[in-house]
Coordinates of C-alpha atoms in Angstrom, one line a residue:
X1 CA -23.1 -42.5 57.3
X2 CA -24.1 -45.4 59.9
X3 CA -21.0 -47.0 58.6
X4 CA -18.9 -44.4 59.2
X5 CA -20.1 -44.0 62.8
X6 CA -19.2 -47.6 63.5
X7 CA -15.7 -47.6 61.8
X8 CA -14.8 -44.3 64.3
X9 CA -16.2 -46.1 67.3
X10 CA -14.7 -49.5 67.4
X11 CA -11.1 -48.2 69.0
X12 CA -12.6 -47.6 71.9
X13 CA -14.6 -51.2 71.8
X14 CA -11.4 -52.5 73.3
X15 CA -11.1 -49.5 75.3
X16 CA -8.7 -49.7 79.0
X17 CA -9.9 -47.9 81.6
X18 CA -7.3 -46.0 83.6
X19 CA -6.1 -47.5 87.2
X20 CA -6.9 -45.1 89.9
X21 CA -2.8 -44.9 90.6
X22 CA -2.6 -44.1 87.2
X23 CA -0.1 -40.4 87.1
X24 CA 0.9 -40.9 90.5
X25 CA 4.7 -40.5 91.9
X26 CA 6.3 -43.4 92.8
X27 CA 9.9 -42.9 94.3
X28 CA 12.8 -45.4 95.4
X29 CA 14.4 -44.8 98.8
X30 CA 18.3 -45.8 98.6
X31 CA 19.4 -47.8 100.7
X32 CA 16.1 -49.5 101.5
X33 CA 15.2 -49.6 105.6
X34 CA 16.8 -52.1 107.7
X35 CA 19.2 -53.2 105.3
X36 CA 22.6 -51.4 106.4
X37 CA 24.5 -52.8 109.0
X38 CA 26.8 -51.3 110.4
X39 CA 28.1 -53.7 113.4
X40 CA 29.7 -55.9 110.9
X41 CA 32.1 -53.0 108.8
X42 CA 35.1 -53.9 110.9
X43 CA 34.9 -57.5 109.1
X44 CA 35.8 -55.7 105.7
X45 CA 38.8 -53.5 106.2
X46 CA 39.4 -50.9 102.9
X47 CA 42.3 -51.8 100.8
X48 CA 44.7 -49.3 103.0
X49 CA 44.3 -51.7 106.0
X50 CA 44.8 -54.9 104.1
X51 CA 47.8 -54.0 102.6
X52 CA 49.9 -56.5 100.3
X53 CA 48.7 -54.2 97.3
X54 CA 51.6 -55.7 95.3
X55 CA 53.6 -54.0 92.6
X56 CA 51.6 -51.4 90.7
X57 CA 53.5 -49.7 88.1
X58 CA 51.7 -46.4 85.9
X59 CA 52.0 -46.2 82.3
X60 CA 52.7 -43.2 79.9
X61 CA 50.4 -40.2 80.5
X62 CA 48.5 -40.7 77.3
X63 CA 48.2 -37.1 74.8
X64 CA 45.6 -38.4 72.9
X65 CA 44.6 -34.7 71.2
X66 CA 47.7 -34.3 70.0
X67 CA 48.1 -38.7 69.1
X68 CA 45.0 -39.9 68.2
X69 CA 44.1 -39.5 64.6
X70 CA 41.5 -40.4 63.1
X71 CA 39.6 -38.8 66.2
X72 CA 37.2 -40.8 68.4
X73 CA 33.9 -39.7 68.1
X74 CA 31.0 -40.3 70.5
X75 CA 27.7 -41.1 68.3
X76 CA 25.8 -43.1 70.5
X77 CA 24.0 -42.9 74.2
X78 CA 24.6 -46.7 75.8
X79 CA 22.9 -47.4 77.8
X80 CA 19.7 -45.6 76.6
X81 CA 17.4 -47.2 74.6
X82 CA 17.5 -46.0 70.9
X83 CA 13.3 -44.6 71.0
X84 CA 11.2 -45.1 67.7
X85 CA 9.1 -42.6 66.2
X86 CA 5.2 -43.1 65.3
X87 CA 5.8 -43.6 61.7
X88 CA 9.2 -44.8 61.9
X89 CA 9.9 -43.9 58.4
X90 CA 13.6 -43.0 58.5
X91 CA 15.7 -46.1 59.9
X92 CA 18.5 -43.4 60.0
X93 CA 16.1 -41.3 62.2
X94 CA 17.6 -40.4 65.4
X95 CA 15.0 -39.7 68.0
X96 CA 17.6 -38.2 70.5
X97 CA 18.9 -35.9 68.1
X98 CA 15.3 -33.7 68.2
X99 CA 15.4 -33.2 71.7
X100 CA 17.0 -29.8 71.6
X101 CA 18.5 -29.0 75.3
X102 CA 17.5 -32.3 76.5
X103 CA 19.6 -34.5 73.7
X104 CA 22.5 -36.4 75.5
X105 CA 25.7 -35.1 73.9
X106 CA 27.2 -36.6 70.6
X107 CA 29.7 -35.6 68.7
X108 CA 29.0 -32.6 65.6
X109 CA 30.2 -33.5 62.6
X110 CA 31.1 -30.0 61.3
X111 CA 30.0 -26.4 62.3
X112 CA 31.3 -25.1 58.7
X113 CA 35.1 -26.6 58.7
X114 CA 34.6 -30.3 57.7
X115 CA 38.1 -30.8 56.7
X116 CA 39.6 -30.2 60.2
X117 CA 38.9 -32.1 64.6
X118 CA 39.5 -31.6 67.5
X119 CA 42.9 -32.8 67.2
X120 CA 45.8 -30.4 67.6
X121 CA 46.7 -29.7 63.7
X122 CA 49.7 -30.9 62.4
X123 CA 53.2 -28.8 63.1
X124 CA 51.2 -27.5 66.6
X125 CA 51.9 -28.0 70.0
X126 CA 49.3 -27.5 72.8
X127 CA 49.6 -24.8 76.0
X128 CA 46.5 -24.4 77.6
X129 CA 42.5 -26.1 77.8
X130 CA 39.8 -23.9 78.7
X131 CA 36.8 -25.8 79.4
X132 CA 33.1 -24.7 80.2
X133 CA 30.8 -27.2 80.4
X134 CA 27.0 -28.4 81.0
X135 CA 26.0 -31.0 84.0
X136 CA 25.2 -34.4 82.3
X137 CA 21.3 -35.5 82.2
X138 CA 19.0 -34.9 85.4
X139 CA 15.8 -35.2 86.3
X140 CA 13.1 -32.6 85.7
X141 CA 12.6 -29.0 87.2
X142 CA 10.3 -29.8 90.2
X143 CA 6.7 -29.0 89.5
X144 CA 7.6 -28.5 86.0
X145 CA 5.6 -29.5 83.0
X146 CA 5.9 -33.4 83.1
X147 CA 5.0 -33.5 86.4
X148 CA 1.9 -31.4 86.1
X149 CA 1.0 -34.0 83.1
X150 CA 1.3 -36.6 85.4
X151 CA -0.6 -34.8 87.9
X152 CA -3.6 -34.5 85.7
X153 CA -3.4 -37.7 85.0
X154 CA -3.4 -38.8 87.9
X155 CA -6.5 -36.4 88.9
X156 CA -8.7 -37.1 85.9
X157 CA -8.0 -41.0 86.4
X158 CA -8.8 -41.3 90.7
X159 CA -12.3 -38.7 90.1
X160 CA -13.9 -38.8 86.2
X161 CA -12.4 -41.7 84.9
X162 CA -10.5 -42.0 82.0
X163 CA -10.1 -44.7 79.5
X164 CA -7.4 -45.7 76.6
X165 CA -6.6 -47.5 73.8
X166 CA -4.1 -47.6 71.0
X167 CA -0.6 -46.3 71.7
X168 CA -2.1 -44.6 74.9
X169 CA -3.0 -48.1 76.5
X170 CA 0.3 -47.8 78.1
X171 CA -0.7 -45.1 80.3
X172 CA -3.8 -47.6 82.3
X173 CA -0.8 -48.3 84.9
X174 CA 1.6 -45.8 84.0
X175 CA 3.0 -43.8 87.0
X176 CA 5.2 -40.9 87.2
X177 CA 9.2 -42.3 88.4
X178 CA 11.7 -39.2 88.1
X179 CA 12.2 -37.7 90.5
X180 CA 13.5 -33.6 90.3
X181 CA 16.5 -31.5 89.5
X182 CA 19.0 -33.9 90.7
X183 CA 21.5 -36.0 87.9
X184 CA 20.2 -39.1 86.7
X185 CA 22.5 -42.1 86.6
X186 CA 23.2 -41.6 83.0
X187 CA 23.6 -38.1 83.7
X188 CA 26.7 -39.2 86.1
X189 CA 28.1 -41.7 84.2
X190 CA 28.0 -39.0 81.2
X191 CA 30.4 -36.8 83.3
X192 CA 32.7 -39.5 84.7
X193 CA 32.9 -40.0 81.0
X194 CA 33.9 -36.3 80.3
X195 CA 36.6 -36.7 83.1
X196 CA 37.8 -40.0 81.5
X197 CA 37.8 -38.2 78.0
X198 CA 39.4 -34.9 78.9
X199 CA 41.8 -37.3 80.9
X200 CA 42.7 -39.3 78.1
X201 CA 43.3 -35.6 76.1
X202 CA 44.6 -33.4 78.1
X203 CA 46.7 -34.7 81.5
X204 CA 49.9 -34.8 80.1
X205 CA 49.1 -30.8 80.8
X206 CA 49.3 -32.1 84.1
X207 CA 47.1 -29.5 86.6
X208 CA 43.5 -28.9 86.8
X209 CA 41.7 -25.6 88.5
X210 CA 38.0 -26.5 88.4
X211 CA 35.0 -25.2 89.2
X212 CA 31.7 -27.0 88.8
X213 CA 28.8 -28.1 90.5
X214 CA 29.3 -30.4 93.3
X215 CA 27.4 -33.5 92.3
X216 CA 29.0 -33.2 88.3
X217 CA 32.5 -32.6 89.7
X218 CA 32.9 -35.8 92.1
X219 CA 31.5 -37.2 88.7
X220 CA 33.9 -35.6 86.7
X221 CA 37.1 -35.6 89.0
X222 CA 37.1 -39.3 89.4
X223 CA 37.1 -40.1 85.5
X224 CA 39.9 -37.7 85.3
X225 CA 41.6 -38.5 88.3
X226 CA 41.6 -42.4 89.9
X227 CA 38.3 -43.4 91.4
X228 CA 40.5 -44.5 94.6
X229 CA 42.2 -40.9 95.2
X230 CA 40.2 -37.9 92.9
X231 CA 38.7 -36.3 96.3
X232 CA 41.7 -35.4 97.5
X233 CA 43.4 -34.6 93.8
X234 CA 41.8 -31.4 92.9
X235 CA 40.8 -28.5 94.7
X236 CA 37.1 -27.9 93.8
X237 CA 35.7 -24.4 94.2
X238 CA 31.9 -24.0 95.0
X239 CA 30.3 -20.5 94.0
X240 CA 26.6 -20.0 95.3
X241 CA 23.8 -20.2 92.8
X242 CA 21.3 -18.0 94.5
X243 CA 19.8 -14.5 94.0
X244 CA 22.2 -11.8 94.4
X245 CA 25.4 -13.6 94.4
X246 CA 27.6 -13.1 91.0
X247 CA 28.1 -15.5 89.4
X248 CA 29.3 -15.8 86.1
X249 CA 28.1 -20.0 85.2
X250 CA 24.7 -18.3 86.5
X251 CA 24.3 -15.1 85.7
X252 CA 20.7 -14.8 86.0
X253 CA 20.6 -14.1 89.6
X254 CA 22.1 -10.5 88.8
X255 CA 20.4 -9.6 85.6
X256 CA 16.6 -8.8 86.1
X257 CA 15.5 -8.6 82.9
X258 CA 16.6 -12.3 82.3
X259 CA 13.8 -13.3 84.5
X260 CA 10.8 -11.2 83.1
X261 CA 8.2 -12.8 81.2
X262 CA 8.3 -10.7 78.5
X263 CA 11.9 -10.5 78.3
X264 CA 13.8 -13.4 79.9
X265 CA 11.2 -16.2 78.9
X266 CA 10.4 -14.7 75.2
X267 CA 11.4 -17.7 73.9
X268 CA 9.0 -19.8 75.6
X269 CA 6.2 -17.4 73.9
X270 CA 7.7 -18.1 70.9
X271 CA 8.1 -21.6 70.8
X272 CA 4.5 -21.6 72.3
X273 CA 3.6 -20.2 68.5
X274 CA 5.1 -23.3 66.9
X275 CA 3.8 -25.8 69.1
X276 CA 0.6 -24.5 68.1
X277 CA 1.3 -25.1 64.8
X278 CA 3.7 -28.5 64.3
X279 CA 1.7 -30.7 67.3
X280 CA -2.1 -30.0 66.1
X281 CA -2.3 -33.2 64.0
X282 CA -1.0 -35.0 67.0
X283 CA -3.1 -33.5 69.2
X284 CA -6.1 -35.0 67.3
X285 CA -4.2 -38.3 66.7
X286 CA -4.0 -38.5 70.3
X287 CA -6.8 -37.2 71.5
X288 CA -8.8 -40.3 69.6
X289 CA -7.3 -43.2 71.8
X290 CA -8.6 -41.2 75.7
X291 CA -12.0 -40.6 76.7
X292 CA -12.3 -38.3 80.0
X293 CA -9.2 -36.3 79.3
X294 CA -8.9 -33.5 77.5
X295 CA -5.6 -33.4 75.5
X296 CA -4.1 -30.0 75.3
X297 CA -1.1 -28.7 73.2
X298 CA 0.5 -28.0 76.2
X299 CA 0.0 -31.3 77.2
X300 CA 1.4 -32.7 74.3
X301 CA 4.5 -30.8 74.8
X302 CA 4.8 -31.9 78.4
X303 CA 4.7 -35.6 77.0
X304 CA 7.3 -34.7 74.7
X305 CA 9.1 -34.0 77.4
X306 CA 8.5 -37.0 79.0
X307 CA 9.9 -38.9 76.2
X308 CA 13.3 -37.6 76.8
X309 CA 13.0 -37.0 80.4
X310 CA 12.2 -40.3 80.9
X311 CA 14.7 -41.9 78.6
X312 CA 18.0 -40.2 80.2
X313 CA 16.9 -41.3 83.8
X314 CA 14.9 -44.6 82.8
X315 CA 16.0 -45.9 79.8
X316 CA 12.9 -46.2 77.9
X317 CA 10.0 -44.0 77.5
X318 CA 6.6 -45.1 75.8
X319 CA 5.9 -41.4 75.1
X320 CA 8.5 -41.3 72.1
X321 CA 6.3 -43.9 70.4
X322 CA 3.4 -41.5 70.2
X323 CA 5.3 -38.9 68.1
X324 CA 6.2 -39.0 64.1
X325 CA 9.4 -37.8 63.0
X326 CA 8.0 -34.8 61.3
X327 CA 6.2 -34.1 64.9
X328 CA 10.0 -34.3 66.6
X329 CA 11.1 -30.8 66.4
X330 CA 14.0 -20.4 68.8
X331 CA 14.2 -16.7 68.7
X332 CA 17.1 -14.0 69.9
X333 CA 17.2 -12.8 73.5
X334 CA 18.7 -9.2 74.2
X335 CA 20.4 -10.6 77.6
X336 CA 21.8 -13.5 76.2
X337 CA 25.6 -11.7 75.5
X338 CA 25.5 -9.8 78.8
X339 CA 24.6 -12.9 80.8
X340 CA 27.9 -14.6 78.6
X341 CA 29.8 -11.6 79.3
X342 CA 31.4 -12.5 82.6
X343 CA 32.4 -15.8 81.5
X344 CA 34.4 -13.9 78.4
X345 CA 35.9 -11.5 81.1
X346 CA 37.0 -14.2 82.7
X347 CA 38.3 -16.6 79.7
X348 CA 40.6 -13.4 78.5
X349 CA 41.9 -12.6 82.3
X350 CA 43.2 -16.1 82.1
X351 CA 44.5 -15.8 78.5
X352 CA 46.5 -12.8 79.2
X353 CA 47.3 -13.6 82.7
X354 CA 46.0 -10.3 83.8
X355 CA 43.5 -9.7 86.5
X356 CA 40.2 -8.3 86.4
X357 CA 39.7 -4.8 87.8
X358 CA 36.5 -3.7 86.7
X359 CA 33.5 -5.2 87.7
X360 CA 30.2 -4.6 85.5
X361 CA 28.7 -8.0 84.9
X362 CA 28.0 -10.8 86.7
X363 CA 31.5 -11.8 87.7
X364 CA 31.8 -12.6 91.5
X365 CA 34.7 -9.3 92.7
X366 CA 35.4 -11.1 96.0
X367 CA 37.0 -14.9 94.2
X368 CA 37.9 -13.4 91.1
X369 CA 40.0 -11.1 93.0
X370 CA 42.1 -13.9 94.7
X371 CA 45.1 -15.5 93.1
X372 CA 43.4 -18.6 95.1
X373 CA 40.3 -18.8 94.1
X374 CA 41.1 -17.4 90.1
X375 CA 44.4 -18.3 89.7
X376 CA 46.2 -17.0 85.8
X377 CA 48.7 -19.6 85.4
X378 CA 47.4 -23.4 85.1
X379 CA 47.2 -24.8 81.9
X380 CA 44.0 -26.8 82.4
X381 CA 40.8 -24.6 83.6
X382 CA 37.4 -26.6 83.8
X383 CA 33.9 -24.6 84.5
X384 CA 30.7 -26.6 84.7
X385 CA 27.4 -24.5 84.3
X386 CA 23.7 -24.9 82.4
X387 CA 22.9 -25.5 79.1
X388 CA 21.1 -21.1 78.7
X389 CA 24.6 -20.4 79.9
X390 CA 26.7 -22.1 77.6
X391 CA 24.1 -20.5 74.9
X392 CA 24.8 -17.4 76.2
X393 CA 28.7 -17.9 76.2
X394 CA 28.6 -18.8 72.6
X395 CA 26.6 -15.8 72.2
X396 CA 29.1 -13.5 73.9
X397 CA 31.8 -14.6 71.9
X398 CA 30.1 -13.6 68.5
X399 CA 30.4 -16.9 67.3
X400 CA 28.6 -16.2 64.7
X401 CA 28.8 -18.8 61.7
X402 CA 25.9 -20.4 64.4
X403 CA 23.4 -17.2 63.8
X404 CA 24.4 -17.4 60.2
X405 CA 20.1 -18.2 59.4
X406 CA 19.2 -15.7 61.2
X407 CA 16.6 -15.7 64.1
X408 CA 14.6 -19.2 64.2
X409 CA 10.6 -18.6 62.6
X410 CA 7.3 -20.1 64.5
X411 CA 5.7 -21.4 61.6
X412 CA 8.2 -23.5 60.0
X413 CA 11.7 -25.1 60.5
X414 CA 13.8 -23.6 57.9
X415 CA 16.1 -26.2 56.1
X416 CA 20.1 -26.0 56.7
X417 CA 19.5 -24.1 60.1
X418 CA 22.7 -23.2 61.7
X419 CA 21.6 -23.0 65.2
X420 CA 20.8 -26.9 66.4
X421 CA 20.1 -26.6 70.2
X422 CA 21.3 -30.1 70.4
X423 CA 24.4 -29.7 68.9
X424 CA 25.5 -26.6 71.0
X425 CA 23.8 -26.7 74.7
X426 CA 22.2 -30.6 74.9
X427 CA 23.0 -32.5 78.4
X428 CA 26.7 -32.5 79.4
X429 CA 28.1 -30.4 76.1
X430 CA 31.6 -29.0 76.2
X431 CA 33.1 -25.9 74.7
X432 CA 36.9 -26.0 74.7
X433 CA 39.1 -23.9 74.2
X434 CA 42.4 -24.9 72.9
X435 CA 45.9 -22.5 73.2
X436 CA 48.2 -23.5 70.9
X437 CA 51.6 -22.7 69.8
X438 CA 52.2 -23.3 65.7
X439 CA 55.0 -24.3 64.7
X440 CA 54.9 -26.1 68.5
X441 CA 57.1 -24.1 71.2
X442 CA 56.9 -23.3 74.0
X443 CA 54.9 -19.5 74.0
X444 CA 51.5 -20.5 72.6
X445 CA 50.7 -18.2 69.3
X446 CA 47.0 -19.4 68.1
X447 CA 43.8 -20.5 69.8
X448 CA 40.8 -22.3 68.5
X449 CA 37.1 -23.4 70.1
X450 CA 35.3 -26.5 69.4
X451 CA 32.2 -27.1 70.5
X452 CA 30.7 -30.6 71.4
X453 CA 33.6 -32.1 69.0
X454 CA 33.1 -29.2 66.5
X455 CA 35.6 -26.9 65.5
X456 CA 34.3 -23.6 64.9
X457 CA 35.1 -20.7 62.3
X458 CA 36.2 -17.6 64.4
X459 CA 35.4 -15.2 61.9
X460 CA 32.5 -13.3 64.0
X461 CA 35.7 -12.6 66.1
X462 CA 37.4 -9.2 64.9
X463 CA 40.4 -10.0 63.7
X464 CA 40.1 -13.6 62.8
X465 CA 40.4 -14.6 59.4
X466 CA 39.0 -17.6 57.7
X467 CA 40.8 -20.8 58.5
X468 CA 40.5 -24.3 57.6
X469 CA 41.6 -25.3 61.1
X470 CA 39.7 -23.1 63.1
X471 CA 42.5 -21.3 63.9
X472 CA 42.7 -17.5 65.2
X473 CA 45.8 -15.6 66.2
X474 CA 46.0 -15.5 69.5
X475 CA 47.0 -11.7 69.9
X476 CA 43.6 -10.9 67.6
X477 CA 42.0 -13.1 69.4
X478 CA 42.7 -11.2 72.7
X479 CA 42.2 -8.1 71.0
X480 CA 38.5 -9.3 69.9
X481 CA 37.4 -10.1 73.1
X482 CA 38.4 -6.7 74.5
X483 CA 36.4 -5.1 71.7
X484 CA 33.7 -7.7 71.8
X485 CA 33.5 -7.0 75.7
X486 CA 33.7 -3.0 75.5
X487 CA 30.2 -3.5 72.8
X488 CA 27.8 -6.0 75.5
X489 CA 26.2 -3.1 78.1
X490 CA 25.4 -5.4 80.8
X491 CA 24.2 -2.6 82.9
X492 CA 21.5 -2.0 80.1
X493 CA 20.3 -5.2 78.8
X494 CA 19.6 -6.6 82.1
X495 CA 18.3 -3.6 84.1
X496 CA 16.8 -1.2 81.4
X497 CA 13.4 -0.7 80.6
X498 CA 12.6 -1.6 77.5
X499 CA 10.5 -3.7 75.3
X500 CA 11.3 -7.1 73.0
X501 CA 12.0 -5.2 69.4
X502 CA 9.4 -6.6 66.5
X503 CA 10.3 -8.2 64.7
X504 CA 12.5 -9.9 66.9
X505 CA 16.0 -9.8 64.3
X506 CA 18.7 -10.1 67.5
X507 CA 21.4 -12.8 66.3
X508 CA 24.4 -11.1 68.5
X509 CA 22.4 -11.3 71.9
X510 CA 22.3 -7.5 72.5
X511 CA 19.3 -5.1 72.0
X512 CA 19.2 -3.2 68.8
X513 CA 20.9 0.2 69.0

């Protein structure tokens, strides 16, 4: 017995005690003081006033969606640091990949139609692109879990004391670095990277109607574009993201119950249940290496968190190390298709080149009124949102080869689940939409959506028959949106009274009955 006293003891022999600063905020300030001068600018004229820029011919507009075969995939997230998990017992193991919503983008390998890309099939010609997608990495929600962590940290170590060893000796002089809401370098360079890549696909289509938020779209536009001219290349269209305006890339403002706890944030509840469950051996793992700190599950998400948090904005993160693979791991929401419903409204306007005139969702009456600010005829329409609302689009659209599992359980994670959070809303995903004509002419006759580099089955869509290329009839298509539309009640789902069914069984976003 003495024995075994000793043996659990001797960790902590060797035993850091926390610095006082340990948890606390620590931000850059860009440019640093006294370092600009401006006196001396007139000694470094911009290229316009030098002149002599010398001949400067442009290649080929480059078509590579319609060239490029085999199709470039994107796999990896350089710069990042590749993390390690605790056990490390899968050298095929990627970390990143288990981050759900806060994964960097990569590309899927198949949603159910691994014969086919994104690649305009052969004998096809493309009309149109219809792209919604999410900003690229950013820092945490302000005063959101890993700050509180950090917080406590920070509070336990400058009052009781706290002490570490083991894999949690790290945090003696750790200190909190991200700062909040705001993209992260990587999170920029993702998006200039989008622009680049839908560049490199789609500009021999030649003009762009965007709409995006305003830090993503400088981002975005100058891939696209040409980093010396994309500011004055597109017109960019800023819609408020604030209570009471509508706004169809964030519906939420109009739809109540979205915001409820027992409604809008089920989900957490829910995924509250499994933590419970999946982090309790790590919780006592953990909880063995720091004296004066009580480690809570909730704390132990928040440090998961952290992990990825501070890998897409630092580079690195000691708090993936603390984590087996096992330890790296939600249900339906009845507003999830009326919050995607405006977006749908808005995808099939510009498919049939016909206005809206009936306003029950969240679409915004006064812009999408305006052959200005929702024009029906370019062939390249770019919409940048958040990861719930491309959820939610998905959701709308009755995609539903992703639901095809059914709801997601708390107690276990079921094996050959179809909904992967990563692979549909992770940190700057894209769903395109791709109007095609086949054979190629010139009136465009099929359409097809692929997801992060996914192609996926439109069979949830009425009228659309299996296909090995993803393909739907455009006509059906059209005709199983309308229907699809006419079934989501917005004015219900997010302004009813009414309680989560249970079970919760919602796979189509809409509450039963």
């Amino acid at each position: 017995m003495l024995a075994g006293v000793l043996l659990f003891a001797l960790p902590f022999c060797s035993a850091e005690s926390v610095s006082s600063y340990a948890g606390s905020t620590i931000v850059a300030s860009y440019p640093p003081p006294g370092v600009t001068n401006t006196a001396i600018d007139s000694y470094f004229p911009d290229a316009s006033q030098v002149g002599y820029a010398g001949s400067t011919p442009t290649g080929a507009e480059p078509e590579a969606i319609v060239t490029a075969v085999p199709f470039s995939k994107l796999e990896d997230a350089f710069p990042l640091s590749s993390p390690n998990s605790a056990d490390g017992a899968d050298a095929t193991f990627n970390v990143m990949r288990r981050w759900g919503n806060l994964s960097p983008m990569y590309s899927v390998e198949s949603f159910g139609l691994p014969d086919t890309s994104p690649v305009i099939p052969e004998g096809c010609g493309l009309n149109a692109v219809h792209l919604v997608m999410r900003h690229g990495a950013r820092y945490p929600t302000s005063g959101s879990g890993p700050a509180q962590f950090a917080a406590a940290i920070h509070s336990a170590a400058s009052n009781t004391g706290v002490s570490v060893t083991g894999d949690l000796k790290f945090l003696a002089t750790w200190t909190y670095k991200l700062g909040g809401e705001i993209l992260t370098p990587f999170g920029r360079e993702a998006l200039s990277h989008d622009g680049l890549c839908v560049s490199n696909s789609f500009i021999f289509l030649h003009m762009l109607y965007l709409i995006i938020n305003v830090t993503g779209s400088l981002n975005f536009a100058a891939g696209f574009f040409d980093v010396r001219t994309y500011q004055t290349d597109y017109h960019q269209e800023i819609i408020i993201e604030a209570p009471n305006f509508n706004n169809t890339l964030a519906p939420w403002n109009v739809c109540p119950n979205s915001n409820t706890e027992d409604i809008g944030y089920f989900g957490d509840a829910q995924a509250s249940k499994w933590a419970n469950i999946y982090l309790q051996d790590a919780r006592s793992r953990l909880q063995s290496m720091i004296q004066g700190f009580n480690l809570t599950i909730s704390d132990l998400v928040d440090m998961q968190e952290m992990c990825a948090y501070e890998t897409v904005a630092l580079g690195f993160s000691k708090f993936c190390d603390l984590f087996t693979e096992e330890e790296c791991g939600g249900p339906g929401n009845p507003t999830a298709a009326a919050q995607g419903l405006g977006y749908v409204q808005e995808l099939a306007a510009r498919l049939t080149q016909t206005p809206i005139t009936v306003w029950n969702s969240s679409t915004n009456s006064t812009l999408d009124s305006s052959k200005i600010t929702f024009p029906l005829d370019q062939p390249i329409y770019v919409d940048a949102t958040h990861d719930i609302v491309i959820a939610n689009i998905v959701t709308a659209l009755n995609l539903t080869s992703l639901a095809a599992n059914g709801p997601l359980p708390t107690d276990h994670i079921p094996l050959n689940r179809s909904y992967i959070v990563s692979q549909i809303a992770p940190f700057a995903c894209q769903l395109v939409t791709q109007v095609l004509s086949c054979p190629a002419s010139g009136e465009p006759s099929h359409i097809r959506l692929i997801l992060n580099d996914g192609v996926v089955p439109l069979t949830g869509i009425h009228g659309c028959t299996e296909n090995l290329d993803g393909l739907c009839a455009l006509p059906s298509f059209i005709s199983g949106m309308h229907e699809r539309i006419g079934q989501i009640n917005f004015a219900h789902d997010c302004f009813a009274n009414y309680t989560m069914p249970n079970p919760d069984n919602i796979v189509d976003g809409r509450y039963p009955g």
